CSV table of C-alpha atoms in Angstrom, one decimal:
chain,number,residue,atom,x,y,z
A,2,ALA,CA,24.8,-1.1,-5.1
A,3,TRP,CA,22.7,2.0,-4.4
A,4,GLU,CA,22.5,4.7,-7.0
A,5,VAL,CA,21.8,8.4,-5.6
A,6,SER,CA,18.9,9.9,-7.7
A,7,GLY,CA,18.6,13.5,-5.9
A,8,ALA,CA,17.2,15.4,-3.0
A,9,LEU,CA,13.6,15.7,-2.1
A,10,ASP,CA,11.9,19.0,-2.1
A,11,ARG,CA,10.2,18.8,1.4
A,12,GLY,CA,8.1,22.0,0.8
A,13,SER,CA,6.0,20.7,-2.0
A,14,GLY,CA,2.1,21.2,-1.7
A,15,VAL,CA,-0.7,20.9,-3.7
A,16,SER,CA,-2.8,24.2,-3.2
A,17,GLU,CA,-2.2,27.8,-2.0
A,18,ASP,CA,-4.2,26.8,1.2
A,19,ARG,CA,-1.9,24.4,2.7
A,20,SER,CA,-4.5,23.6,5.3
A,21,LYS,CA,-6.3,21.6,3.0
A,22,THR,CA,-5.4,18.6,0.9
A,23,ALA,CA,-7.5,17.6,-2.4
A,24,VAL,CA,-7.2,14.5,-4.4
A,25,GLY,CA,-6.1,15.0,-8.1
A,26,VAL,CA,-4.6,12.8,-10.9
A,27,ALA,CA,-2.4,13.7,-14.0
A,28,SER,CA,-2.0,11.5,-16.9
A,29,GLU,CA,1.0,11.0,-19.1
A,30,GLY,CA,1.0,12.3,-22.6
A,31,VAL,CA,3.3,12.7,-25.7
A,32,SER,CA,5.0,15.7,-26.5
A,33,GLU,CA,5.3,17.0,-30.1
A,34,ASP,CA,8.6,15.7,-30.9
A,35,ARG,CA,7.4,12.3,-29.9
A,36,SER,CA,10.5,11.5,-28.0
A,37,LYS,CA,9.5,12.8,-24.6
A,38,THR,CA,6.7,11.9,-22.4
A,39,ALA,CA,4.8,14.8,-20.6
A,40,GLN,CA,2.5,15.1,-17.9
A,41,GLY,CA,-1.1,16.0,-18.4
A,42,PRO,CA,-3.0,18.8,-16.5
A,43,TRP,CA,-4.0,17.9,-12.8
A,44,ALA,CA,-7.8,16.9,-12.8
A,45,PRO,CA,-9.1,17.6,-9.2
A,46,LEU,CA,-11.5,14.9,-7.9
A,47,GLY,CA,-13.3,16.7,-5.1
A,48,ALA,CA,-12.1,15.0,-1.7
A,49,ASP,CA,-10.7,16.6,1.4
A,50,CYS,CA,-8.3,13.7,2.2
A,51,ARG,CA,-5.4,12.9,4.6
A,52,GLN,CA,-4.3,9.7,2.9
A,53,MET,CA,-4.8,8.2,-0.7
A,54,ARG,CA,-4.0,5.1,-2.6
A,55,VAL,CA,-4.1,4.3,-6.3
A,56,GLY,CA,-5.3,0.9,-7.5
A,57,ARG,CA,-6.9,-1.0,-10.3
A,58,GLU,CA,-9.9,-2.8,-10.8
A,59,ALA,CA,-9.8,-6.3,-12.4
A,60,GLY,CA,-10.4,-5.0,-15.8
A,61,GLY,CA,-7.5,-2.3,-15.6
A,62,ASN,CA,-9.5,0.6,-14.6
A,63,LEU,CA,-7.9,3.2,-12.2
A,64,ALA,CA,-9.5,3.3,-8.8
A,65,VAL,CA,-8.6,6.2,-6.3
A,66,PHE,CA,-9.0,5.5,-2.6
A,67,ALA,CA,-9.2,8.6,-0.1
A,68,ALA,CA,-9.3,8.6,3.5
A,69,ARG,CA,-11.0,11.8,4.7
A,70,ARG,CA,-10.2,13.7,7.8
A,71,ASP,CA,-13.4,12.5,9.4
A,72,GLY,CA,-12.2,8.8,9.3
A,73,SER,CA,-14.4,7.7,6.2
A,74,LEU,CA,-13.0,5.9,3.2
A,75,TRP,CA,-14.3,6.6,-0.4
A,76,GLN,CA,-13.5,5.1,-3.8
A,77,ARG,CA,-13.8,6.7,-7.3
A,78,THR,CA,-13.2,4.5,-10.3
A,79,ALA,CA,-12.1,5.8,-13.6
A,80,LEU,CA,-14.6,5.2,-16.6
A,81,GLN,CA,-13.9,3.2,-19.9
A,82,GLY,CA,-14.9,6.3,-22.1
A,83,GLY,CA,-13.3,9.0,-19.8
A,84,GLY,CA,-13.9,10.7,-16.6
A,85,TRP,CA,-14.7,9.3,-13.4
A,86,ASP,CA,-17.8,7.8,-11.6
A,87,GLU,CA,-19.2,9.2,-8.4
A,88,TRP,CA,-17.4,8.7,-4.9
A,89,VAL,CA,-18.6,5.6,-3.2
A,90,ARG,CA,-18.1,5.2,0.6
A,91,ILE,CA,-16.6,1.9,1.8
A,92,PRO,CA,-18.0,0.9,5.4
A,93,GLY,CA,-15.6,1.2,8.4
A,94,GLU,CA,-13.7,4.1,10.2
A,95,VAL,CA,-9.8,4.6,8.8
A,96,GLU,CA,-6.7,5.7,10.4
A,97,ALA,CA,-4.5,4.2,7.7
A,98,PHE,CA,-5.2,1.6,5.0
A,99,GLU,CA,-3.6,-0.5,2.0
A,100,LEU,CA,-5.1,-2.4,-0.9
A,101,ALA,CA,-5.1,-5.8,-2.3
A,102,MET,CA,-6.7,-8.1,-5.0
A,103,ASP,CA,-7.6,-11.9,-4.5
A,104,ALA,CA,-8.0,-14.6,-6.8
A,105,ARG,CA,-11.4,-13.5,-7.9
A,106,GLY,CA,-10.5,-10.2,-8.9
A,107,ARG,CA,-12.0,-8.5,-6.0
A,108,LEU,CA,-10.3,-5.6,-4.5
A,109,TRP,CA,-9.7,-5.9,-0.8
A,110,VAL,CA,-9.1,-2.9,1.7
A,111,PHE,CA,-7.0,-3.7,4.9
A,112,ALA,CA,-7.3,-0.6,7.5
A,113,VAL,CA,-6.5,0.5,11.2
A,114,ASP,CA,-9.2,2.4,12.9
A,115,ARG,CA,-8.6,5.2,15.3
A,116,ARG,CA,-8.5,3.0,18.2
A,117,GLY,CA,-5.8,0.7,16.7
A,118,GLY,CA,-8.2,-2.0,15.6
A,119,CYS,CA,-7.4,-3.9,12.2
A,120,TRP,CA,-10.1,-4.5,9.7
A,121,ALA,CA,-10.9,-5.6,6.2
A,122,ALA,CA,-13.6,-5.2,3.6
A,123,ALA,CA,-13.8,-6.7,-0.1
A,124,GLN,CA,-15.9,-6.2,-2.9
A,125,ASP,CA,-18.7,-8.7,-3.8
A,126,ALA,CA,-17.4,-9.1,-7.3
A,127,PRO,CA,-15.0,-7.3,-9.3
A,128,TYR,CA,-16.5,-3.8,-9.9
A,129,GLY,CA,-19.1,-4.9,-7.2
A,130,GLN,CA,-20.4,-3.5,-4.2
A,131,TRP,CA,-18.5,-3.3,-1.1
A,132,GLY,CA,-19.3,-5.8,1.8
A,133,LYS,CA,-19.1,-5.0,5.4
A,134,SER,CA,-15.8,-4.6,7.3
A,135,ARG,CA,-14.6,-7.4,9.0
A,136,ARG,CA,-12.3,-7.4,12.3
A,137,LEU,CA,-9.2,-9.2,11.9
A,138,GLY,CA,-8.7,-9.5,15.6
A,139,VAL,CA,-5.4,-8.1,15.7
A,140,ALA,CA,-4.3,-4.5,16.8
A,141,GLY,CA,-1.8,-2.2,15.1
A,142,THR,CA,-0.7,1.2,13.9
A,143,GLN,CA,-0.3,0.0,10.3
A,144,VAL,CA,-1.5,-2.7,8.0
A,145,VAL,CA,-0.2,-3.8,4.6
A,146,ALA,CA,-1.1,-6.7,2.3
A,147,VAL,CA,0.2,-8.5,-0.8
A,148,SER,CA,-1.1,-11.5,-2.8
A,149,ARG,CA,0.2,-14.6,-3.9
A,150,PRO,CA,0.2,-16.1,-7.2
A,151,ASP,CA,-2.8,-18.0,-6.4
A,152,GLY,CA,-4.7,-15.2,-5.2
A,153,ARG,CA,-4.3,-15.7,-1.3
A,154,ILE,CA,-3.7,-12.7,0.4
A,155,VAL,CA,-1.0,-12.1,3.1
A,156,ALA,CA,-1.8,-9.2,5.6
A,157,CYS,CA,0.7,-7.6,8.2
A,158,ALA,CA,-0.2,-5.6,10.9
A,159,LEU,CA,2.5,-3.6,12.8
A,160,ASP,CA,1.9,-3.2,16.7
A,161,ARG,CA,4.8,-1.6,18.6
A,162,GLU,CA,7.4,-4.1,18.7
A,163,GLU,CA,5.7,-6.9,16.9
A,164,ILE,CA,4.4,-7.8,13.4
A,165,HIS,CA,1.2,-9.8,13.1
A,166,VAL,CA,1.1,-11.9,10.0
A,167,GLY,CA,-2.1,-13.6,8.6
A,168,GLN,CA,-2.9,-15.4,5.7
A,169,GLN,CA,-6.1,-16.6,3.9
A,170,THR,CA,-6.7,-20.4,4.2
A,171,ALA,CA,-8.1,-20.5,0.7
A,172,PRO,CA,-8.2,-17.8,-2.1
A,173,GLY,CA,-10.6,-15.2,-1.3
A,174,GLY,CA,-11.5,-16.8,2.1
A,175,SER,CA,-11.1,-16.1,5.7
A,176,PHE,CA,-7.8,-15.7,7.5
A,177,GLY,CA,-6.2,-18.5,9.6
A,178,ALA,CA,-4.2,-18.2,13.0
A,179,TRP,CA,-2.0,-15.0,13.2
A,180,GLU,CA,1.7,-15.4,13.7
A,181,ARG,CA,4.1,-13.2,15.3
A,182,LEU,CA,7.3,-11.7,13.9
A,183,ASP,CA,10.0,-9.5,15.7
A,184,GLY,CA,9.0,-5.9,14.6
A,185,ASP,CA,11.1,-3.4,16.2
A,186,CYS,CA,10.4,-0.8,13.4
A,187,ALA,CA,8.5,2.6,12.5
A,188,ARG,CA,7.1,1.1,9.4
A,189,ILE,CA,6.6,-2.0,7.2
A,190,VAL,CA,6.3,-2.6,3.3
A,191,ALA,CA,5.0,-5.8,1.6
A,192,ALA,CA,5.7,-6.9,-1.8
A,193,ARG,CA,6.0,-10.1,-3.9
A,194,ASN,CA,9.2,-11.2,-5.4
A,195,GLY,CA,9.7,-12.8,-8.8
A,196,PHE,CA,9.2,-16.3,-7.4
A,197,GLY,CA,5.9,-15.2,-6.1
A,198,GLN,CA,6.9,-15.2,-2.5
A,199,PRO,CA,5.7,-12.7,-0.2
A,200,VAL,CA,8.5,-10.4,1.1
A,201,LEU,CA,8.2,-8.2,4.2
A,202,PHE,CA,10.4,-5.0,4.8
A,203,ARG,CA,10.7,-2.9,8.0
A,204,VAL,CA,12.1,0.6,8.5
A,205,THR,CA,13.8,0.4,11.9
A,206,GLU,CA,14.6,3.4,14.4
A,207,GLU,CA,18.5,3.0,13.8
A,208,PRO,CA,17.3,3.7,10.9
A,209,ALA,CA,17.8,1.0,8.2
A,210,ILE,CA,16.0,-1.2,6.2
A,211,HIS,CA,15.7,-5.0,6.7
A,212,ALA,CA,13.8,-7.8,4.7
A,213,THR,CA,12.6,-11.3,5.3
A,214,ILE,CA,10.9,-13.7,2.8
A,215,GLN,CA,8.4,-16.5,3.4
A,216,ARG,CA,9.5,-19.3,0.8
A,217,ALA,CA,6.9,-21.8,1.1
A,218,LEU,CA,3.1,-21.5,1.8
A,219,GLY,CA,2.6,-21.6,5.4
A,220,GLY,CA,6.2,-21.9,5.9
A,221,ALA,CA,8.7,-20.1,8.3
A,222,TRP,CA,9.8,-16.5,7.5
A,223,ASP,CA,13.6,-16.1,7.0
A,224,GLU,CA,15.7,-14.3,9.6
A,225,TRP,CA,15.7,-10.5,8.9
A,226,SER,CA,18.5,-9.3,6.7
A,227,GLU,CA,19.8,-5.6,6.3
A,228,VAL,CA,18.8,-4.2,2.9
A,229,ALA,CA,20.0,-0.7,3.2
A,230,ALA,CA,21.6,1.3,6.3
A,231,ARG,CA,20.8,5.0,7.2
A,232,ALA,CA,17.7,4.8,5.3
A,233,THR,CA,14.2,6.3,6.5
A,234,ASP,CA,11.5,5.2,3.9
A,235,LEU,CA,11.1,2.7,1.0
A,236,SER,CA,9.3,2.0,-2.2
A,237,VAL,CA,9.2,-1.4,-4.0
A,238,GLU,CA,8.2,-2.6,-7.2
A,239,LEU,CA,8.4,-5.8,-9.2
A,240,GLY,CA,10.2,-5.4,-12.8
A,241,PRO,CA,8.9,-7.2,-15.8
A,242,ASP,CA,12.2,-9.5,-15.6
A,243,GLY,CA,11.0,-10.6,-11.9
A,244,ARG,CA,13.7,-8.4,-10.3
A,245,MET,CA,12.8,-6.3,-7.3
A,246,HIS,CA,13.3,-2.6,-7.5
A,247,LEU,CA,13.9,-0.7,-4.3
A,248,ALA,CA,14.0,3.0,-3.8
A,249,CYS,CA,14.5,4.6,-0.4
A,250,VAL,CA,15.3,8.0,1.3
A,251,ASP,CA,18.5,8.2,3.2
A,252,VAL,CA,19.0,10.4,6.2
A,253,GLU,CA,20.4,13.1,4.2
A,254,GLY,CA,17.0,13.4,2.3
A,255,ARG,CA,18.6,11.7,-0.9
A,256,VAL,CA,16.6,9.4,-3.0
A,257,ARG,CA,18.7,6.0,-3.4
A,258,TYR,CA,17.7,3.1,-6.0
């Protein structure tokens, strides 16, 4: 059953000048009574961005990725002794992007450019340099990715009424033939369940949230099944006990869990 967690504040901002968006991070600290956690002060990272993602390097260091308004993509990584290193540009033009990690511990970026072309770029080693971006051979408005337990990456690109799904033929390798799933949706989210199987969610125009699972490597995907009705947005996390935790926003603006 879905639980209502409250309404969203749709007027929140990050600065007095609402024409600009800056990347910032905040850490969690412990209050004096040690029974509650408190958010630390925001630390600006100095990027004029329109989309950001936070990931982790293979050793656990936080990595912030920012797509700037000029279409460039940048990364900045937290240092072990505190602070952040300098911004590093990742080759390729970005309209939207997501992150994944392969079997070797390398971070990958999957992105859509302004012409709708989908591409990917990977580090040459954990914490390493970024290689050249490579075209995936499919088009879309959004691309998501998730890693299997063996490190193979499953990438999904939403293109109007279809979803293109591609998988690495070997851990860290190239992508094989792309298959098509019925899309008919506005947004997709990819995750991995407690069995290590890739799960794909779609947010339809109804609005509603549907899910499908690929239960065997290279096998067929299940039929779409409805997860939540009258929902417009979705976030998914895998809990320590292997259960998937979903949070969505309904049409009244309430967060449900």
